[in-house]
Structure formats: C-alpha cells, structure tokens
Short mmCIF file of C-alpha atoms and ligand atoms in Angstrom, two decimals:
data_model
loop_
_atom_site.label_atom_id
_atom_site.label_comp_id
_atom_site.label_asym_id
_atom_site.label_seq_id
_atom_site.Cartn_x
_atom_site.Cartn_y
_atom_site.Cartn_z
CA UNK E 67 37.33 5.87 21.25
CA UNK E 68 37.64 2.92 19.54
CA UNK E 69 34.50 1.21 18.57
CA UNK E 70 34.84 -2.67 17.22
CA UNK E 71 32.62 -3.84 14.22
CA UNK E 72 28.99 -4.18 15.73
CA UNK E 73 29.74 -2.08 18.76
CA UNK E 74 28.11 0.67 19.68
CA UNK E 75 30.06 4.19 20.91
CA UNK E 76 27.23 4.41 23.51
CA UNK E 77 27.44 0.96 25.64
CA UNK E 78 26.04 -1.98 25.42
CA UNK E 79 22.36 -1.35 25.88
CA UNK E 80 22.37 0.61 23.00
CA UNK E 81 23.11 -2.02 20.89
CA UNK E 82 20.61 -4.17 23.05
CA UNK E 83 18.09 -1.38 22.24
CA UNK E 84 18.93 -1.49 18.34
CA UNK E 85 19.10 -5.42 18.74
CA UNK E 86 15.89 -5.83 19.58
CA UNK E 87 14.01 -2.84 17.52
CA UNK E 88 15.21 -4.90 14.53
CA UNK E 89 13.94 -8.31 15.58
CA UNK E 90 10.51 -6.36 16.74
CA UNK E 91 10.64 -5.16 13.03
CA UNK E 92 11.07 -8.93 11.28
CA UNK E 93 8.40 -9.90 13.43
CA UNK E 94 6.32 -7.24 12.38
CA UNK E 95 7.66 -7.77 8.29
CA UNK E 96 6.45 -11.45 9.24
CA UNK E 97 3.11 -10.73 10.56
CA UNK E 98 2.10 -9.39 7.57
CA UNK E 99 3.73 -10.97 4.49
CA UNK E 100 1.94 -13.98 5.85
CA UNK E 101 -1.31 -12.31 6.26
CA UNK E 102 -0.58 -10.64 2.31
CA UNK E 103 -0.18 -14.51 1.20
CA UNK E 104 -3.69 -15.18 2.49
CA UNK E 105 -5.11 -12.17 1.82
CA UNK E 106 -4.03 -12.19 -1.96
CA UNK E 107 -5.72 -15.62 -2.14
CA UNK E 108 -8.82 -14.22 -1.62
CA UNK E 109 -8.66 -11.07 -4.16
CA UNK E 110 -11.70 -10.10 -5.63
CA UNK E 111 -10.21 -7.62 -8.11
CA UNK E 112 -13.01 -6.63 -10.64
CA UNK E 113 -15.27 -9.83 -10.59
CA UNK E 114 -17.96 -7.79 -8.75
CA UNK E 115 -17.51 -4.52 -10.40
CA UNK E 116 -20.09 -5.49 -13.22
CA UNK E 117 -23.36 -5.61 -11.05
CA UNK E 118 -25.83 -3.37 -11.93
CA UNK E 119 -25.95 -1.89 -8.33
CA UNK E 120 -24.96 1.68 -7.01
CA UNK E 121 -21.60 1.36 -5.67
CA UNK E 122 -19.68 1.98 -2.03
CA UNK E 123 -16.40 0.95 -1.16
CA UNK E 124 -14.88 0.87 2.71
CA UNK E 125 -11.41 0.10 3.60
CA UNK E 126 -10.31 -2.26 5.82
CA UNK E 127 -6.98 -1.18 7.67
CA UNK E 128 -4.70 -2.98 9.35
CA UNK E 129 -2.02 -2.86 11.08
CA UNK E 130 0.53 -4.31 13.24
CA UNK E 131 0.56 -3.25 17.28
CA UNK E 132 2.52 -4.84 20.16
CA UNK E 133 3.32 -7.77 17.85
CA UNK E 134 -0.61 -8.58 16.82
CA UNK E 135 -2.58 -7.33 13.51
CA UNK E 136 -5.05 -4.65 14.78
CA UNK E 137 -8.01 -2.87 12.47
CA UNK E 138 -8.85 0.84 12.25
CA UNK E 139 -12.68 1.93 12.52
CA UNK E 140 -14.50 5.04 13.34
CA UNK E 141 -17.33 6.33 14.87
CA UNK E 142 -20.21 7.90 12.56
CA UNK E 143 -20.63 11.43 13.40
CA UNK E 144 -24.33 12.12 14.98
CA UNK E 145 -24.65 14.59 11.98
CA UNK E 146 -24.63 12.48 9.76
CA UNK E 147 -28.12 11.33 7.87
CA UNK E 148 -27.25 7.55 7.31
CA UNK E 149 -26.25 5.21 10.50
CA UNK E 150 -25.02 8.31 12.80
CA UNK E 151 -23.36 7.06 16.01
CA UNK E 152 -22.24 3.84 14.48
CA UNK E 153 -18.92 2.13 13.58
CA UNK E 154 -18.21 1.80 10.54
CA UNK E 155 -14.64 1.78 8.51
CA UNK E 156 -13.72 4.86 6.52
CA UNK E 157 -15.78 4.53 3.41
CA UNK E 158 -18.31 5.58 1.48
CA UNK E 159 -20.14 5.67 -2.33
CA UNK E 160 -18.49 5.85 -5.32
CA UNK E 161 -17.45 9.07 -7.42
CA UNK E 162 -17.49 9.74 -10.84
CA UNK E 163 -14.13 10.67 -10.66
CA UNK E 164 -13.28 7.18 -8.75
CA UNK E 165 -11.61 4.56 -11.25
CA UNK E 166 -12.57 1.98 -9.37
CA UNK E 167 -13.51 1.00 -5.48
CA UNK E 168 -9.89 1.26 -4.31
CA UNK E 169 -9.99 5.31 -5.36
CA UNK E 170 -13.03 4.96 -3.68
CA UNK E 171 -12.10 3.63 -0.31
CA UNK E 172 -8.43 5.66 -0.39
CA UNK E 173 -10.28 8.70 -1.11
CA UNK E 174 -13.00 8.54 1.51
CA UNK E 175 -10.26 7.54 4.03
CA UNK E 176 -8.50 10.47 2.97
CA UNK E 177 -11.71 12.66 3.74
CA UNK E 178 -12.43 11.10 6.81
CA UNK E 179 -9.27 10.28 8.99
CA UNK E 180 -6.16 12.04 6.75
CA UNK E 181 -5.03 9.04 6.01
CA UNK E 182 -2.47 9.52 2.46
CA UNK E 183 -3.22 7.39 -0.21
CA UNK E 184 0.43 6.84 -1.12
CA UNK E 185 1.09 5.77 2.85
CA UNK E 186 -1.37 2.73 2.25
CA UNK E 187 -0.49 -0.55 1.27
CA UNK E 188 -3.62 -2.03 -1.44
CA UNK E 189 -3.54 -5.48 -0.41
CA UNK E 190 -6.82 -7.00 -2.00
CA UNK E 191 -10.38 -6.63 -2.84
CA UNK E 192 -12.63 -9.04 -0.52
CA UNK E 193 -16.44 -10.46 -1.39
CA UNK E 194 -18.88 -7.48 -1.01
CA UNK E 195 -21.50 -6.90 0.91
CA UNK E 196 -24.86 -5.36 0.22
CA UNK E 197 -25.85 -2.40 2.81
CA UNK E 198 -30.12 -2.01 3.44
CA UNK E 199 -29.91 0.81 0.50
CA UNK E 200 -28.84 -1.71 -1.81
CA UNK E 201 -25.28 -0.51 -2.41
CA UNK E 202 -22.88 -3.03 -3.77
CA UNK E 203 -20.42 -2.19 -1.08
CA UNK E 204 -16.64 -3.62 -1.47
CA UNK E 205 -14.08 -4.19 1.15
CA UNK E 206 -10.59 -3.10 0.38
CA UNK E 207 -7.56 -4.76 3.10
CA UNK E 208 -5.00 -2.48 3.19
CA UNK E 209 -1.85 -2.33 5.40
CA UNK E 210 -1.20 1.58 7.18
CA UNK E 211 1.63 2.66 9.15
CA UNK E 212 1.24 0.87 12.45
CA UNK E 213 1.94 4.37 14.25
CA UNK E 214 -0.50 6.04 11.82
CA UNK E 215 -2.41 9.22 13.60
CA UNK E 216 -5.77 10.06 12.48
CA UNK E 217 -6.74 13.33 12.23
CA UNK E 218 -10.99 12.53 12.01
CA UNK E 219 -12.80 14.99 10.39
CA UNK E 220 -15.80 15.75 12.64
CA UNK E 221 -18.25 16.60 9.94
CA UNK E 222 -18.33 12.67 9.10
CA UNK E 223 -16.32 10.88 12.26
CA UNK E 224 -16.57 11.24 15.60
CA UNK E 225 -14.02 8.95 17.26
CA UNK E 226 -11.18 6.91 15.75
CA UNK E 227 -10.25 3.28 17.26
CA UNK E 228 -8.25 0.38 16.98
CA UNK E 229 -8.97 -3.21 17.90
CA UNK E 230 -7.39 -6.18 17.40
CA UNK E 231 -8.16 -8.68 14.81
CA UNK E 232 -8.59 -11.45 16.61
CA UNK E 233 -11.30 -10.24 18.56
CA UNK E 234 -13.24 -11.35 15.65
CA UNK E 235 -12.89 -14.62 15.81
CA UNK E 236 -12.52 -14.90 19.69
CA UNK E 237 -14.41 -12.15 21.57
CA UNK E 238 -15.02 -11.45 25.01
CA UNK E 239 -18.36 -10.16 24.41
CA UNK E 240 -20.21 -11.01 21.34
CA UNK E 241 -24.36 -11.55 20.01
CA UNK E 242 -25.82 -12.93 17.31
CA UNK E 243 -29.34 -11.75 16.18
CA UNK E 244 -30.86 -13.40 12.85
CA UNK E 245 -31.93 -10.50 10.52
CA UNK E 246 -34.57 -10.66 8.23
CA UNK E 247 -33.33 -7.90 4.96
CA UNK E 248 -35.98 -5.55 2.79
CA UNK E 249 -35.38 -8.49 0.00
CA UNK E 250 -36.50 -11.14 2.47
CA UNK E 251 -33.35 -12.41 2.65
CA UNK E 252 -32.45 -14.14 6.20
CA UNK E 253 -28.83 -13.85 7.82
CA UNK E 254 -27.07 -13.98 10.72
CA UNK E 255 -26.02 -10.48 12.27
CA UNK E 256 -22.85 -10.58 14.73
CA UNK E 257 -22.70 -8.04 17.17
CA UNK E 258 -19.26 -7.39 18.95
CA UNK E 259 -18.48 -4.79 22.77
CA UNK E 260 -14.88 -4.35 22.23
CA UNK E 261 -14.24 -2.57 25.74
CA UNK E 262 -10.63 -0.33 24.38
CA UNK E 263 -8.06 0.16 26.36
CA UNK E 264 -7.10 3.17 24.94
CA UNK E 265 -10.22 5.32 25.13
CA UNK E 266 -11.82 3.92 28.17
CA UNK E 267 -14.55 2.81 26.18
CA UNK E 268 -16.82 0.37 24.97
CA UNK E 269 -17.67 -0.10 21.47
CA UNK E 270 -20.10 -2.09 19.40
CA UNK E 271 -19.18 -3.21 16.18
CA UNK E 272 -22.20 -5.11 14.45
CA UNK E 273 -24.38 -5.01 10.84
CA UNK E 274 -22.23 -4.77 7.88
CA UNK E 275 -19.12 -3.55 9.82
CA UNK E 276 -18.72 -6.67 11.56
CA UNK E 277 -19.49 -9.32 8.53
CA UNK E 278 -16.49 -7.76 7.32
CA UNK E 279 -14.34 -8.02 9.88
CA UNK E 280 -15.22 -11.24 10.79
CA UNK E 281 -14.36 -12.69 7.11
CA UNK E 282 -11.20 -10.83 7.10
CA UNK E 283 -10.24 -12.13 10.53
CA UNK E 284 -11.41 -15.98 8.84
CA UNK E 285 -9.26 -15.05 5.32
CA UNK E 286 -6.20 -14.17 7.87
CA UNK E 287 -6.00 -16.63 10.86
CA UNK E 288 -7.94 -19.79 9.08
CA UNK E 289 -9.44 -20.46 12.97
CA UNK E 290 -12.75 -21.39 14.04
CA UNK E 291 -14.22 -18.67 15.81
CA UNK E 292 -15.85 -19.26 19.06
CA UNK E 293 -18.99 -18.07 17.69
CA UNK E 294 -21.15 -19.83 14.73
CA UNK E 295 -20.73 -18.79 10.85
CA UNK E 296 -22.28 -18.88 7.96
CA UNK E 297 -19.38 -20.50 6.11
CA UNK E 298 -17.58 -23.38 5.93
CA UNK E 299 -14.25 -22.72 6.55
CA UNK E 300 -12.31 -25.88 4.76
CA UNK E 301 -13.76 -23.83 1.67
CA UNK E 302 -13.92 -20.07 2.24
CA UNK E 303 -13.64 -19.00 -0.58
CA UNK E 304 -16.44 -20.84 -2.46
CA UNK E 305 -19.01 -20.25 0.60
CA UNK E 306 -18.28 -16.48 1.17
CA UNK E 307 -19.25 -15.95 -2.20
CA UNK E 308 -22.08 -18.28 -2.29
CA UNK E 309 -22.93 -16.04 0.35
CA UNK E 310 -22.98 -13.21 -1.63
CA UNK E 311 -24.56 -14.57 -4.64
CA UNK E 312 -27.72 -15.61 -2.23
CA UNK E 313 -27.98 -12.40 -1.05
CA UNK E 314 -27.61 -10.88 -4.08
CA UNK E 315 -30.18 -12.42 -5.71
CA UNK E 316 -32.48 -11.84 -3.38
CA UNK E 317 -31.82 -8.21 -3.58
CA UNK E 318 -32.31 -8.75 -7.67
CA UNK E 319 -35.39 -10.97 -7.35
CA UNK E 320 -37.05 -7.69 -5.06
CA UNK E 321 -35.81 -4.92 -7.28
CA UNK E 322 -37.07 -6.68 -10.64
CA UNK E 323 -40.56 -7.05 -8.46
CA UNK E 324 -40.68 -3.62 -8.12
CA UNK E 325 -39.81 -2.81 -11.42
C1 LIG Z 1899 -22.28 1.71 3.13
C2 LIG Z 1899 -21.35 2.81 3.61
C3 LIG Z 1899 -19.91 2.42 3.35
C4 LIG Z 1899 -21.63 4.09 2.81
O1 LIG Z 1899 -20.86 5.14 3.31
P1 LIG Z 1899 -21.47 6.58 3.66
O2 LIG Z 1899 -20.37 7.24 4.42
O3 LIG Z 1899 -21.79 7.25 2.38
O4 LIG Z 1899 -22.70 6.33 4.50
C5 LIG Z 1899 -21.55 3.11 5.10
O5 LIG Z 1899 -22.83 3.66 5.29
C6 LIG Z 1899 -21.38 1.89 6.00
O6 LIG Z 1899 -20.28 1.41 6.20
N1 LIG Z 1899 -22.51 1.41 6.51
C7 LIG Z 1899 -22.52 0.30 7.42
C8 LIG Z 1899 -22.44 0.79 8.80
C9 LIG Z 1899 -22.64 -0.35 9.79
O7 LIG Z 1899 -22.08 -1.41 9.65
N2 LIG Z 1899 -23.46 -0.09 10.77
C10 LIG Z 1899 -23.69 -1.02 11.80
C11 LIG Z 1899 -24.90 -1.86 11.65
S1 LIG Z 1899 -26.22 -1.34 10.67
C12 LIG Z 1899 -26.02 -2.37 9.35
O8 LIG Z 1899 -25.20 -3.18 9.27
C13 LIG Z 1899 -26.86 -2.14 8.22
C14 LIG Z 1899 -25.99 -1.34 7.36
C15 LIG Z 1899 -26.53 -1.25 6.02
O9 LIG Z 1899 -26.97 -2.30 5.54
O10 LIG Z 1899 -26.46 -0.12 5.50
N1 A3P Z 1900 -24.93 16.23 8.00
C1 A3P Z 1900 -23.91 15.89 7.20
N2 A3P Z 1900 -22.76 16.61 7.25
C2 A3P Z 1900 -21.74 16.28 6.46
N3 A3P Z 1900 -21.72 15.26 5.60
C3 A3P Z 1900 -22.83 14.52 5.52
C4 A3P Z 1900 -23.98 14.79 6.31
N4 A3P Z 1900 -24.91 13.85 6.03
C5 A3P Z 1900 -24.38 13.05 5.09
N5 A3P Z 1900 -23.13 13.46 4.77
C6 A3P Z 1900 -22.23 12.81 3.80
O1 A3P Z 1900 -22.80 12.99 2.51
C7 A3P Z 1900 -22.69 11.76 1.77
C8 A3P Z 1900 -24.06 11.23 1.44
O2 A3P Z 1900 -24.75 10.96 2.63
P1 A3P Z 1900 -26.10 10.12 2.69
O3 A3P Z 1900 -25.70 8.69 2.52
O4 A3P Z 1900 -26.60 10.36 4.08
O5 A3P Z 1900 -26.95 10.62 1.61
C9 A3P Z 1900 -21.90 10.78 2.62
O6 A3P Z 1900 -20.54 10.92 2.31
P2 A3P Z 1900 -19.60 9.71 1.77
O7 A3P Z 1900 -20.42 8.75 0.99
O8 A3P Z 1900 -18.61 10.49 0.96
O9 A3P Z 1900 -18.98 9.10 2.98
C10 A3P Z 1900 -22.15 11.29 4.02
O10 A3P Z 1900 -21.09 10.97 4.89
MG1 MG Z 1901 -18.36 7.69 4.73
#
C-alpha cells in the first residue's frame, strides 16, 4: 500500500489518535514550563541552609493529569512515632551523607514511594518551614512522570494520593484554626478534606503539609484563594519570607531562653 507523507498505513483515526496525543503532550510541555518560570522565581537555593537548626527536607511533586498540575502526598504509617496517620509529602531529616536538602528530599522519596532520583525533575527550593520539633524543614518542587506508580513502603507510608493543585487555592472543603506554636508564635493553620476520586476517600491535608501546598499553589497560579492568607500576594516573595523570618525568630528568641 501506498501511504502519502503524513498518512498513516492504519486509517485515518490513527493519525487522529497520534494527532491529538501530540497536542495533549504540548499542552502538558506548556503546563509546566510556565509553572518552571514561576517556580524558578521563587528559588531559595542555599539562603536558608546556614541556620543553626536541625535540618528536614520534603519534596513537593507535581505533576501533570488530565491537562491540570496535580501534587503527590502520602499517608504516615500508624507505626510510625512522629505524626502517624497524617499526610505529609515524602520527606524527612537530613543525613550525613546528604549534600544538601535536595539529596535529602530525593532520597527519602526514594525510601518511601520508589520514586528514582534520576526520574525527577529539581525545579527549586521554596521558603522553609519550621515543624513543632524545631526542624528547619525545606520544600523542594519537583516535576515526576505524570504516570509515575508508587510503590509505598509500609514501614513509613500507608497510602499514596494525588490531588490537584488548585484545590489549594479553591477548595471545596477547607478550615482555618489560629495556632498558637511552643515559641509563642501565632499563625494561621489551613486545614483542607480533599474527597479523591480515585480511592474513594477523604483526606485531610492541614499543619505544615498544607502551608506548603498552599504557597506553592500561590508561587504557581498568582490567584487569590478563596480562603484568607497570611501574605500579600502583589509581593510574595518578600512576605513569605517575612513569614519565615517571624517565625523564626520566635523559635530563636525561645531556644536562647532556654539556653
Ligand atoms: C518534618 C518531617 C518532614 C520530618 O520527616 P520524618 O519522616 O522524619 O517525620 C515530617 O514529620 C513532616 O512532614 N511533618 C509534617 C506533617 C504534617 O504536616 N502533619 C499535619 C499537621 S501537624 C503539623 O503541621 C505540625 C507538624 C510539625 O510542626 O511537625
Ligand atoms: N516504627 C517505625 N518504623 C519504621 N520507621 C520509623 C518508625 N518510627 C520512626 N521511623 C522513622 O525513623 C526516622 C526517625 O523517626 P522519628 O522522627 O520518629 O524519630 C524517620 O525517618 P525519616 O526521617 O527518614 O523519614 C521515621 O520515619
Ligand atoms: Mg519521612
């Protein structure tokens, strides 16, 4: 048979098929070099590294489903000693052996869900947080294979889920509680029921978890959420690490105290 250039030997929906797989796949490609372009704005690199704190590192991956950015997170295992039962993203303290928190988060997500470190795309290093054992803990964005499969290791994780990013700046079901912290610091907790699809189930993403994904969501889609923040958003950058710096030195202030 003959096939002209651009033809397919197998009919026209084949080429329909092919058509269309491609333009899913520049969508996709488009999705997230502009998310990378806001994302690298807001790089951290090293500028935290320095604090005298003990160090923890999570990382924060996304990818791209049905033509939207969606987050991985996972379930604590009820084993484990620290925050059992709750979501969290694959993380966890630092290593001698880490070089810095990106070994740290690409190892512990290595330990936790299989994911490889060579299949995950570093984006950036986001403001840190500070967790209620005073780790310095840092956020790492990195892009996965949107068909990645976890494979959770049940010693540490006891479910696997994804979400999309948007629910974190427009949820269906969302709290806030103000939080008072050990250093007498006062915040604003959100608390987030993501009912998924997938599992049939409802999950709540709050604490630490969802301060991050809220201020990626902000970093990526620039929106107001429907929900109040602690930021101002016409200058992210400056306020989220305000932020930080408040809450750090609150955490400082106590620990010299107690010195
Ligand atoms: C801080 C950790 C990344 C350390 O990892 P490890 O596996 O060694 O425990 C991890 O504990 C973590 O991500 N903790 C936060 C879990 C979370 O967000 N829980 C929900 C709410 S409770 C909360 O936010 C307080 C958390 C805290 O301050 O530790
Ligand atoms: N019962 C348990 N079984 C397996 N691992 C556990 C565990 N309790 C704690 N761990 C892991 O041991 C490390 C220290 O835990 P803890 O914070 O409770 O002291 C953490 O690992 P990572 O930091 O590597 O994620 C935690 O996940
Ligand atoms: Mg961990």
């Amino acid at each position: 048979m003959r096939c002209g250039k651009g033809r397919s030997p197998l009919g026209s929906g084949v080429t329909k098929m092919a058509a269309e797989e491609k333009k899913e796949e520049l969508e996709r490609n488009s999705i997230k070099e502009k998310a990378r372009l806001r994302l690298r704005e807001f790089d951290v690199g090293d500028r935290f590294s320095h604090l005298p704190l003990a160090r923890a590192a999570v990382l924060l991956p996304l990818m791209v489903r049905a033509g939207k950015l969606h987050l991985l997170l996972t379930v604590r295992s009820m084993q484990l000693r620290r925050s059992p039962g709750e979501v969290c993203f694959p993380g966890g303290k630092s290593e001698a052996t880490d070089k810095d928190e990106i070994d740290t988060a690409l190892r512990e997500a290595k330990e936790e869900v299989g994911l490889q470190l060579e299949k995950v795309e570093v984006v950036c290093r986001l403001v840190p947080g500070i967790d209620k054992m005073n780790y310095l803990v840092t956020p790492v964005v990195g892009f996965i294979e949107d068909t990645f499969q976890p494979t959770p290791n049940p010693d540490e994780v006891s479910n696997v889920f994804v979400m999309p990013l948007e629910y974190f700046v427009k949820p269906l079901n969302y709290q806030t509680v103000p939080y008072k912290t050990s250093s007498g610091y006062h915040g604003r907790m959100h608390s987030f029921t993501y009912d998924d699809p997938e599992h049939k189930m409802s999950f709540r993403i709050w604490g630490l978890t969802a301060h991050f994904a809220v201020f990626l969501a902000l970093v990526i889609f620039r929106r107001r959420p429907t929900f109040e923040i602690d930021y101002d958003l016409d200058s992210l950058i400056s306020s989220s690490e305000n932020y930080f710096m408040n809450l750090y030195a609150s955490v400082y202030e106590r620990k010299k105290s107690n010195i």
